Coordinates of N, CA and C in Angstrom, one line a residue:
Chain A
G44 N 0.9 -1.4 -0.2 CA -0.1 0.1 0.1 C 1.0 1.4 0.1
Q45 N 0.0 2.6 -0.1 CA 1.1 3.7 -0.2 C 0.6 4.6 1.0
S46 N 1.6 4.4 2.1 CA 1.4 5.1 3.1 C 2.8 6.0 3.7
L47 N 2.5 7.0 4.6 CA 3.5 7.7 5.2 C 3.5 7.7 6.8
E48 N 4.4 7.1 7.6 CA 4.1 6.6 8.7 C 5.1 7.7 9.5
Q49 N 4.4 8.4 10.4 CA 4.7 9.2 11.5 C 4.7 8.7 13.2
P50 N 5.9 9.6 13.8 CA 5.8 9.1 15.5 C 4.1 10.1 15.6
S51 N 3.3 9.4 16.4 CA 2.1 10.0 16.9 C 2.0 11.6 17.5
E52 N 3.1 11.6 18.5 CA 3.7 12.7 19.3 C 4.9 12.8 19.7
V53 N 5.4 13.7 20.0 CA 6.5 13.9 20.3 C 6.8 15.4 21.1
T54 N 7.3 15.2 22.1 CA 7.4 16.3 23.1 C 9.0 16.8 23.3
A55 N 9.1 18.2 23.5 CA 10.5 18.7 23.6 C 10.5 19.8 24.3
V56 N 11.5 20.6 24.9 CA 11.4 21.8 25.6 C 11.8 22.9 25.0
E57 N 11.3 24.1 25.3 CA 11.6 25.2 24.6 C 13.4 25.4 24.4
G58 N 13.7 25.8 23.3 CA 15.1 26.0 23.0 C 15.8 24.9 22.3
A59 N 15.0 23.6 22.6 CA 15.9 22.3 22.2 C 15.5 22.2 20.5
I60 N 16.3 20.9 20.1 CA 16.1 20.5 18.9 C 15.2 19.4 18.6
V61 N 14.3 19.1 17.9 CA 13.6 17.9 17.8 C 13.5 17.5 16.2
Q62 N 13.3 15.8 16.0 CA 13.4 15.7 14.5 C 12.2 14.9 14.8
I63 N 11.4 14.9 13.6 CA 10.2 14.3 13.4 C 10.2 13.7 12.0
N64 N 10.2 12.0 12.5 CA 10.7 11.0 11.2 C 9.3 11.0 10.4
C65 N 9.5 10.4 9.0 CA 8.3 9.9 8.4 C 9.2 8.8 7.5
T66 N 8.2 7.7 7.5 CA 9.1 6.6 6.8 C 7.8 5.8 5.7
Y67 N 8.3 5.9 4.6 CA 7.0 5.6 3.9 C 7.1 4.0 2.7
Q68 N 6.1 3.7 2.7 CA 6.3 2.5 1.8 C 5.5 2.7 0.4
T69 N 5.7 3.3 -0.1 CA 5.2 3.3 -1.8 C 6.2 3.3 -3.0
S70 N 5.6 3.0 -4.1 CA 6.8 2.6 -4.7 C 7.6 3.6 -5.4
G71 N 7.0 4.9 -5.5 CA 7.7 5.9 -6.0 C 7.0 7.2 -5.5
F72 N 7.3 8.3 -5.5 CA 6.8 9.3 -5.6 C 7.4 10.8 -5.7
Y73 N 6.8 11.8 -6.1 CA 7.8 13.1 -6.5 C 8.2 14.0 -5.6
G74 N 9.0 13.4 -4.8 CA 9.6 14.4 -3.6 C 8.6 14.2 -2.3
L75 N 8.9 14.7 -1.0 CA 8.4 15.0 0.1 C 8.4 16.5 0.5
S76 N 7.1 16.4 0.8 CA 7.0 17.8 1.7 C 6.4 17.7 3.2
W77 N 6.5 19.2 3.8 CA 6.2 19.1 5.0 C 5.5 20.1 5.6
Y78 N 4.5 19.7 6.0 CA 2.9 20.9 6.7 C 2.9 21.0 8.1
Q79 N 2.7 22.2 8.7 CA 2.1 22.4 9.7 C 0.8 22.7 10.2
Q80 N 0.0 22.4 10.9 CA -1.3 22.8 11.4 C -1.3 22.6 12.9
H81 N -1.8 24.0 13.3 CA -1.9 24.3 14.5 C -3.7 23.8 14.6
D82 N -3.7 23.7 16.1 CA -5.1 23.3 16.5 C -6.1 24.2 15.8
G83 N -7.3 23.6 15.0 CA -7.9 24.6 14.4 C -7.7 25.5 13.4
G84 N -6.5 25.2 12.9 CA -6.2 26.0 11.5 C -5.9 24.7 10.4
A85 N -5.8 25.7 9.5 CA -5.4 25.1 8.0 C -3.9 24.8 7.7
P86 N -3.3 23.7 7.2 CA -2.0 23.4 7.2 C -1.5 24.7 6.6
T87 N -0.3 24.6 6.6 CA 1.0 25.6 6.0 C 1.9 24.9 5.6
F88 N 2.5 25.2 4.3 CA 3.7 24.5 3.9 C 4.7 24.9 4.8
L89 N 6.1 24.0 4.8 CA 7.3 24.5 5.5 C 8.3 24.4 4.6
S90 N 8.2 22.6 4.0 CA 9.2 22.7 3.4 C 9.2 21.5 2.3
Y91 N 9.8 21.4 1.4 CA 9.8 20.3 0.2 C 11.3 19.8 -0.4
N92 N 11.5 18.7 -0.2 CA 12.5 17.5 -0.8 C 12.2 17.2 -2.2
A93 N 13.0 17.9 -3.1 CA 12.8 17.1 -4.4 C 13.7 16.2 -4.6
L94 N 14.8 16.1 -4.1 CA 15.8 15.0 -4.3 C 16.5 15.0 -3.2
D95 N 17.5 14.1 -3.1 CA 17.8 13.5 -1.5 C 18.7 14.5 -1.1
G96 N 18.8 14.7 0.1 CA 19.6 15.5 1.0 C 18.6 16.3 1.6
L97 N 19.5 17.7 2.6 CA 19.1 18.4 3.5 C 18.8 19.7 2.5
E98 N 17.6 20.4 3.2 CA 17.1 21.5 2.8 C 17.0 22.2 4.1
E99 N 17.4 23.4 3.8 CA 17.3 24.4 5.3 C 16.4 25.5 4.9
T100 N 15.7 25.6 5.6 CA 14.9 27.1 5.5 C 14.6 28.0 7.4
G101 N 15.3 28.7 7.5 CA 15.7 29.3 9.0 C 15.6 28.3 9.8
R102 N 14.9 28.0 10.8 CA 14.8 27.2 11.8 C 14.5 25.7 11.5
F103 N 13.8 25.7 10.4 CA 13.4 24.2 10.2 C 14.4 23.7 8.9
S104 N 14.7 22.4 9.1 CA 15.4 21.6 7.9 C 14.6 20.5 7.7
S105 N 14.8 19.8 6.4 CA 14.0 18.6 6.1 C 15.3 18.0 5.4
F106 N 15.0 16.3 5.5 CA 15.9 15.7 4.8 C 15.2 14.7 4.2
L107 N 15.8 13.9 3.0 CA 15.0 12.8 2.1 C 16.3 11.9 1.8
S108 N 15.9 11.0 1.9 CA 16.8 9.6 1.5 C 15.9 8.5 0.7
R109 N 15.8 8.6 -0.7 CA 14.9 7.7 -1.0 C 15.2 6.1 -1.0
S110 N 16.7 5.8 -1.0 CA 17.4 4.9 -0.9 C 16.8 3.9 0.3
D111 N 16.4 4.8 1.6 CA 16.3 4.5 2.7 C 14.9 4.3 3.3
S112 N 13.9 5.2 2.0 CA 12.5 5.5 1.9 C 12.0 6.3 3.3
Y113 N 13.0 7.4 3.6 CA 12.8 8.0 4.9 C 13.0 9.6 4.9
G114 N 12.9 10.0 5.6 CA 13.0 11.5 5.6 C 12.5 12.1 7.0
Y115 N 12.8 13.3 7.3 CA 12.5 13.7 8.7 C 12.6 15.8 8.4
L116 N 12.1 15.9 9.8 CA 11.8 17.3 9.8 C 12.5 17.9 11.2
L117 N 13.8 18.8 11.2 CA 14.2 19.3 12.0 C 13.7 20.5 12.3
L118 N 13.3 20.8 13.7 CA 13.1 22.0 14.0 C 14.1 22.1 15.4
Q119 N 15.0 23.6 15.2 CA 15.8 24.0 16.0 C 15.3 24.8 16.6
E120 N 15.6 25.3 18.0 CA 15.6 26.3 18.6 C 14.1 26.6 18.9
L121 N 13.6 25.5 19.3 CA 12.1 25.4 19.3 C 11.2 26.5 20.3
Q122 N 10.2 27.2 19.7 CA 9.5 28.1 20.4 C 8.2 27.4 20.7
M123 N 7.4 28.2 21.8 CA 6.4 27.7 22.3 C 5.4 27.5 21.2
K124 N 5.1 28.4 20.0 CA 4.5 28.2 19.0 C 4.5 27.6 18.1
D125 N 5.7 26.6 18.2 CA 5.6 25.8 17.5 C 4.9 24.1 18.0
S126 N 4.5 24.3 19.0 CA 3.5 23.3 19.3 C 2.2 23.1 18.3
A127 N 2.4 22.2 17.6 CA 1.2 22.3 16.4 C 1.6 20.4 16.1
S128 N 0.5 20.1 15.1 CA 0.6 19.2 14.2 C 1.6 19.1 13.2
Y129 N 2.3 18.3 12.5 CA 3.2 18.5 11.6 C 2.9 17.0 10.6
F130 N 3.0 16.9 9.7 CA 2.7 16.4 8.5 C 3.5 16.1 7.4
C131 N 4.0 14.8 7.4 CA 4.9 14.8 5.9 C 4.0 14.4 4.6
A132 N 4.3 14.7 3.5 CA 3.2 14.3 2.2 C 4.0 14.0 1.1
G133 N 3.5 13.4 -0.1 CA 4.1 13.4 -1.4 C 3.0 12.9 -2.4
L134 N 3.4 13.3 -3.5 CA 2.5 13.0 -4.8 C 3.1 11.7 -5.1
T135 N 2.0 11.0 -5.3 CA 2.5 9.0 -5.8 C 2.7 9.5 -7.2
S136 N 3.8 8.7 -7.8 CA 4.0 8.6 -9.1 C 3.3 8.1 -10.0
G137 N 2.6 7.7 -10.9 CA 2.0 7.0 -11.6 C 0.3 7.3 -11.4
T138 N -0.1 7.8 -10.0 CA -1.6 7.4 -9.9 C -1.6 9.0 -9.5
Y139 N -0.7 9.7 -9.2 CA -0.6 11.4 -9.1 C -1.8 11.7 -7.6
K140 N -1.8 10.7 -6.5 CA -2.4 11.2 -5.6 C -1.9 11.8 -4.5
Y141 N -2.6 12.6 -3.9 CA -1.4 13.3 -2.6 C -1.5 12.8 -1.4
I142 N -0.5 11.9 -1.0 CA -1.1 11.5 0.2 C -0.2 12.1 1.4
F143 N -0.9 12.3 2.7 CA -0.5 12.8 3.6 C 0.0 11.9 4.8
G144 N 0.8 12.0 5.3 CA 1.6 10.9 6.7 C 0.4 11.0 7.7
T145 N 0.5 10.2 8.9 CA -0.4 9.8 9.7 C -0.1 11.1 10.6
G146 N 0.7 12.0 10.5 CA 0.7 13.3 11.6 C 1.6 13.3 12.9
T147 N 2.0 14.2 13.4 CA 2.9 14.0 14.5 C 2.8 15.2 15.4
R148 N 1.9 15.0 16.6 CA 1.6 16.2 17.5 C 3.1 16.4 18.4
L149 N 3.4 17.8 17.8 CA 4.6 18.3 18.8 C 4.2 19.1 20.0
K150 N 4.5 19.1 21.2 CA 4.3 19.6 22.0 C 5.5 20.0 22.8
V151 N 5.6 21.8 23.0 CA 6.8 22.3 23.2 C 6.7 22.7 24.9
L152 N 7.0 22.5 25.6 CA 7.0 22.9 27.2 C 8.1 23.9 27.3
A153 N 7.3 24.6 28.6 CA 8.3 25.9 28.7 C 9.3 25.2 29.7
Chain B
D195 N -2.8 34.6 5.2 CA -3.9 34.7 4.2 C -3.4 33.9 3.2
S196 N -3.9 32.9 3.0 CA -3.2 31.8 1.9 C -3.5 32.3 0.4
G197 N -5.0 33.0 0.6 CA -5.4 33.5 -0.7 C -6.3 32.7 -1.6
V198 N -6.7 31.3 -0.9 CA -7.7 30.6 -1.0 C -8.8 30.7 -0.3
T199 N -9.9 30.9 -0.6 CA -11.2 31.2 -0.1 C -11.9 29.8 0.0
Q200 N -12.8 29.8 1.0 CA -13.7 28.4 1.2 C -15.0 29.0 1.9
T201 N -16.0 28.9 1.5 CA -17.5 28.7 1.9 C -18.5 27.8 1.7
P202 N -19.3 27.5 2.7 CA -19.4 28.5 4.3 C -18.4 27.9 4.9
K203 N -18.0 28.7 6.3 CA -16.9 28.4 7.1 C -17.6 27.1 7.9
H204 N -19.1 27.4 8.6 CA -19.6 26.0 9.2 C -20.8 25.7 8.5
L205 N -21.3 24.3 8.6 CA -22.2 23.8 7.9 C -22.8 22.9 8.9
I206 N -24.3 22.9 9.4 CA -24.8 22.2 10.0 C -25.9 21.5 9.2
T207 N -26.3 20.1 9.2 CA -27.2 19.6 8.4 C -27.5 18.2 8.6
A208 N -28.9 17.8 8.6 CA -29.1 16.5 9.2 C -28.8 15.0 8.0
T209 N -28.6 14.1 8.6 CA -28.4 12.8 7.9 C -29.4 12.7 6.5
G210 N -28.8 12.4 5.4 CA -29.7 11.9 4.3 C -29.7 13.3 3.5
Q211 N -29.2 14.4 3.7 CA -29.1 16.0 3.1 C -28.1 15.9 2.0
R212 N -28.2 16.8 1.3 CA -27.0 17.2 0.7 C -26.5 18.8 0.7
V213 N -25.0 18.8 0.3 CA -24.7 19.9 0.7 C -23.7 20.4 -0.6
T214 N -23.5 21.6 -0.8 CA -22.1 22.1 -1.6 C -21.0 23.0 -1.3
L215 N -20.1 22.5 -1.2 CA -18.9 23.0 -0.5 C -18.2 24.0 -1.6
R216 N -17.7 25.2 -1.4 CA -17.4 26.0 -2.5 C -16.0 26.5 -2.1
C217 N -15.0 26.6 -3.3 CA -13.7 27.2 -3.1 C -13.0 27.6 -4.0
S218 N -12.5 28.9 -3.9 CA -11.7 29.8 -4.6 C -10.0 29.7 -4.9
P219 N -9.5 29.3 -5.4 CA -8.1 28.9 -5.5 C -7.5 30.6 -5.5
R220 N -6.1 30.5 -5.3 CA -5.4 31.7 -5.3 C -5.2 32.2 -6.9
S221 N -5.1 33.4 -7.0 CA -4.9 33.9 -8.2 C -4.0 33.3 -9.0
G222 N -4.2 32.7 -10.2 CA -3.3 32.0 -11.3 C -3.0 30.3 -10.8
D223 N -3.5 30.1 -9.8 CA -3.5 28.5 -9.7 C -4.1 27.7 -10.1
L224 N -3.9 27.0 -11.2 CA -4.7 26.1 -11.8 C -5.3 24.8 -11.4
S225 N -4.5 24.5 -10.1 CA -5.2 22.9 -9.4 C -5.6 23.3 -8.2
V226 N -6.5 22.5 -8.1 CA -7.5 22.5 -6.9 C -7.6 21.2 -6.2
Y227 N -7.1 21.2 -4.9 CA -7.3 19.5 -4.4 C -8.6 19.9 -3.1
W228 N -9.1 18.9 -2.9 CA -10.1 18.7 -1.9 C -9.6 17.8 -0.7
Y229 N -9.5 17.6 0.4 CA -9.3 16.9 1.8 C -10.0 16.9 2.3
Q230 N -10.5 15.5 3.4 CA -11.3 15.6 4.5 C -10.4 15.4 5.5
Q231 N -10.7 16.0 6.9 CA -9.9 15.8 7.8 C -11.0 15.4 9.1
S232 N -11.3 14.4 9.7 CA -12.3 14.0 10.5 C -11.1 13.9 11.7
L233 N -11.9 14.3 13.4 CA -11.5 14.6 14.5 C -10.4 14.1 14.7
D234 N -9.0 14.8 14.9 CA -8.0 14.3 15.5 C -7.6 12.9 14.4
Q235 N -7.6 13.4 13.3 CA -7.2 12.2 12.2 C -6.2 13.4 10.9
G236 N -5.9 12.4 10.1 CA -4.7 13.1 9.0 C -5.8 13.7 8.2
L237 N -4.9 14.1 7.0 CA -5.4 14.7 6.0 C -5.9 13.6 4.8
Q238 N -6.9 13.3 4.5 CA -7.5 12.3 3.4 C -7.6 13.2 2.1
F239 N -7.1 12.3 1.1 CA -7.1 13.2 0.1 C -8.2 12.7 -1.0
L240 N -9.1 13.7 -1.3 CA -10.5 13.4 -2.0 C -10.1 13.3 -3.5
I241 N -9.8 14.4 -4.1 CA -10.1 14.5 -5.5 C -9.2 15.8 -5.6
Q242 N -8.3 16.1 -7.1 CA -7.8 17.1 -7.5 C -8.6 17.4 -8.9
Y243 N -8.4 18.6 -9.2 CA -8.5 19.0 -10.6 C -7.6 19.9 -11.3
Y244 N -7.2 19.8 -12.3 CA -6.1 20.8 -12.9 C -7.0 21.7 -14.1
N245 N -7.1 22.6 -13.9 CA -7.7 23.8 -15.3 C -8.5 23.0 -15.9
G246 N -9.6 22.3 -14.9 CA -11.0 22.3 -15.2 C -10.9 20.5 -15.0
E247 N -10.0 19.9 -15.5 CA -10.2 18.4 -15.5 C -9.5 18.0 -14.4
E248 N -10.4 16.5 -14.2 CA -10.1 15.6 -13.1 C -8.8 15.1 -13.2
R249 N -7.8 15.5 -12.1 CA -6.4 14.7 -12.5 C -5.8 13.5 -11.5
A250 N -6.6 13.6 -10.5 CA -6.2 12.6 -9.5 C -7.7 12.2 -8.5
K251 N -7.7 11.1 -8.5 CA -8.8 10.8 -7.6 C -8.3 9.9 -6.3
G252 N -8.6 10.3 -5.2 CA -8.3 9.6 -3.7 C -9.4 8.8 -3.0
N253 N -9.5 8.5 -1.9 CA -10.5 7.8 -1.5 C -11.9 8.6 -1.5
I254 N -12.8 9.0 -2.4 CA -13.6 9.7 -2.6 C -15.0 8.9 -2.7
L255 N -15.8 8.8 -1.6 CA -17.0 8.2 -1.9 C -17.5 8.4 -3.3
E256 N -18.7 7.2 -3.5 CA -19.5 7.4 -4.6 C -20.1 8.7 -4.5
R257 N -21.0 9.0 -2.9 CA -21.9 9.9 -2.8 C -21.4 11.2 -3.0
F258 N -19.9 11.4 -3.0 CA -19.3 12.7 -3.1 C -19.1 13.0 -4.6
S259 N -19.2 14.4 -4.8 CA -18.8 14.7 -6.5 C -18.2 16.2 -6.0
A260 N -17.1 16.2 -7.3 CA -16.6 17.8 -7.5 C -16.5 18.2 -8.7
Q261 N -16.4 19.5 -9.0 CA -16.0 19.9 -10.3 C -15.4 20.8 -10.5
Q262 N -14.3 21.7 -11.6 CA -14.0 22.8 -11.3 C -14.4 23.7 -12.6
F263 N -14.5 24.5 -12.2 CA -15.5 25.7 -13.6 C -14.5 26.5 -14.2
P264 N -14.9 26.8 -15.5 CA -14.0 27.7 -16.0 C -13.2 28.8 -15.4
D265 N -14.2 29.5 -14.4 CA -13.2 30.4 -13.8 C -12.4 29.7 -12.5
L266 N -12.2 28.8 -12.8 CA -11.0 27.9 -11.8 C -11.8 27.6 -10.2
H267 N -13.0 28.1 -10.1 CA -13.4 27.8 -8.7 C -13.9 26.2 -8.9
S268 N -14.2 25.7 -7.5 CA -14.4 24.3 -7.3 C -15.5 24.2 -6.3
E269 N -16.4 23.2 -6.4 CA -17.1 22.7 -5.6 C -17.0 21.5 -5.4
L270 N -17.7 21.2 -4.3 CA -17.9 19.7 -3.5 C -19.2 19.3 -3.1
N271 N -19.5 18.3 -3.9 CA -20.7 18.3 -3.5 C -20.9 16.8 -2.7
L272 N -21.4 16.8 -1.6 CA -21.9 15.6 -0.6 C -23.6 15.6 -0.3
S273 N -23.8 14.2 -1.0 CA -25.1 13.8 -0.9 C -25.2 12.8 0.1
S274 N -26.6 12.1 0.3 CA -27.2 11.3 1.4 C -26.0 11.1 2.4
L275 N -25.9 12.5 3.0 CA -24.9 12.4 4.1 C -25.2 11.4 5.3
E276 N -24.4 11.1 5.8 CA -24.2 10.4 7.1 C -23.5 10.9 8.4
L277 N -23.5 10.4 9.4 CA -23.3 10.9 10.8 C -21.5 11.1 10.4
G278 N -21.0 10.1 9.8 CA -19.6 9.9 9.8 C -18.9 10.9 8.5
D279 N -19.7 11.4 8.4 CA -19.1 12.6 7.1 C -18.8 13.7 7.8
S280 N -19.3 13.9 9.1 CA -18.6 15.2 9.9 C -17.2 15.1 9.9
A281 N -17.2 16.1 9.3 CA -15.6 17.0 9.3 C -15.2 17.9 8.9
L282 N -13.9 18.3 8.5 CA -13.0 19.7 8.3 C -12.7 19.2 7.0
Y283 N -13.7 20.1 5.9 CA -13.5 19.7 4.3 C -12.4 21.1 4.2
F284 N -10.9 20.7 3.8 CA -9.9 21.5 3.2 C -10.1 21.5 1.5
C285 N -9.8 22.8 1.0 CA -9.5 22.9 -0.5 C -8.1 23.7 -0.5
A286 N -7.4 22.9 -1.4 CA -6.2 23.6 -1.6 C -5.8 24.4 -3.2
S287 N -4.8 24.8 -3.1 CA -4.8 24.9 -4.6 C -3.3 25.3 -4.6
S288 N -2.8 24.9 -6.0 CA -1.3 25.0 -6.5 C -1.0 25.7 -7.8
T289 N 0.2 26.0 -8.0 CA -0.1 26.5 -9.6 C 0.0 25.2 -10.6
G290 N 1.1 24.3 -10.3 CA 1.1 23.2 -11.2 C 0.2 22.0 -10.9
L291 N 0.8 20.7 -11.4 CA 0.0 19.5 -11.1 C 0.1 18.7 -9.9
G292 N 1.1 19.0 -9.1 CA 1.0 18.6 -7.7 C 2.4 18.3 -7.0
T293 N 3.4 18.8 -7.9 CA 4.4 18.6 -7.0 C 5.1 19.7 -6.4
D294 N 4.4 21.2 -6.4 CA 4.6 22.3 -6.1 C 3.8 22.4 -4.8
T295 N 4.4 23.2 -4.0 CA 3.5 24.0 -2.6 C 1.7 24.1 -2.6
Q296 N 1.4 23.5 -2.2 CA -0.2 23.5 -1.7 C -0.5 24.9 -0.9
Y297 N -1.3 25.5 -1.1 CA -1.9 26.7 0.0 C -3.4 26.3 -0.2
F298 N -3.6 26.0 1.6 CA -4.9 25.9 1.9 C -5.8 26.6 2.3
G299 N -7.0 26.7 1.9 CA -8.1 27.3 2.6 C -8.3 27.1 4.1
P300 N -9.1 28.0 4.9 CA -9.4 27.9 6.0 C -10.2 26.4 6.5
G301 N -10.7 26.1 5.6 CA -11.6 24.8 5.9 C -13.4 25.1 6.0
T302 N -14.0 24.2 5.7 CA -15.1 24.0 6.0 C -15.9 22.9 7.0
R303 N -16.2 23.4 8.2 CA -16.5 22.2 9.1 C -17.7 21.9 9.1
L304 N -18.5 20.7 8.9 CA -19.4 20.2 8.5 C -20.0 19.4 9.4
T305 N -21.1 19.5 10.2 CA -22.0 18.9 11.4 C -22.9 18.3 10.6
V306 N -22.9 16.9 10.8 CA -24.0 16.2 10.1 C -25.1 15.4 11.5
L307 N -26.3 16.1 11.9 CA -27.1 16.0 12.8 C -27.8 14.6 12.9

C-alpha cells in the first residue's frame, strides 16, 4: 500500500532541537513535503525535498533519503508557537494521488 | 492569509441531506485539491482538478462529487449525508500539477446531525 508513517506524538522543551521522522511504503513519489497545522487551523507549507539531501529554511530543515524510504523534519531553537501537528506528504508517481502522513503532534514545554 | 477562500465556514445539516462546499483558488493557480479531515485524524485526499479536468482521485465516496468551473473555482458536493461525514473539509490550490506547494483554505466544518 501507499502510506507515510510518522510518530504520533513528540515532546520537547523550549530551545531544544527535535526531529520528526517520516517513513514511507510507496513504490515511488515525487519528493516529500512538510506541513504544519495548528489546532483548528489550516495546514501551511514548511519545506519540500525534490531530491535526496538536506533543505534548510530558517529554523526548519528537512531531509530525504529515497534509498532508505525515509525523511525527517528538524526543528531547531524550539518555541512555544511550534506546538502543532506536523505532516509529511508526497505525490505518488503514476497515480498522482497526494498522500499525507499520519501526523505528529509536537508539544513544546516551557 | 493563503489567498484560498472557502465557503461556508460552518455547515450544520441532517442525515440524508445534500450540501455543496465552494472553493476559490489563489489567483493564477490551476490546481484545486479537496481533503477531508475527521476529528484528530490526518488529511485524506479526495480529489484533484487541474484547469477544469479531473487529475487524480483518492478515497472519495461515490456519494461525493466535485467539479472545477471555467473560472477555476471548485465545488464539492456531498449527498446522502451520514453522521460519519462530519469533518473539516479543506480545499487547497497550487500552480502546477502537484509537486509544487499547496496553499490551503481555512476549511469548512461540516456537522451532520
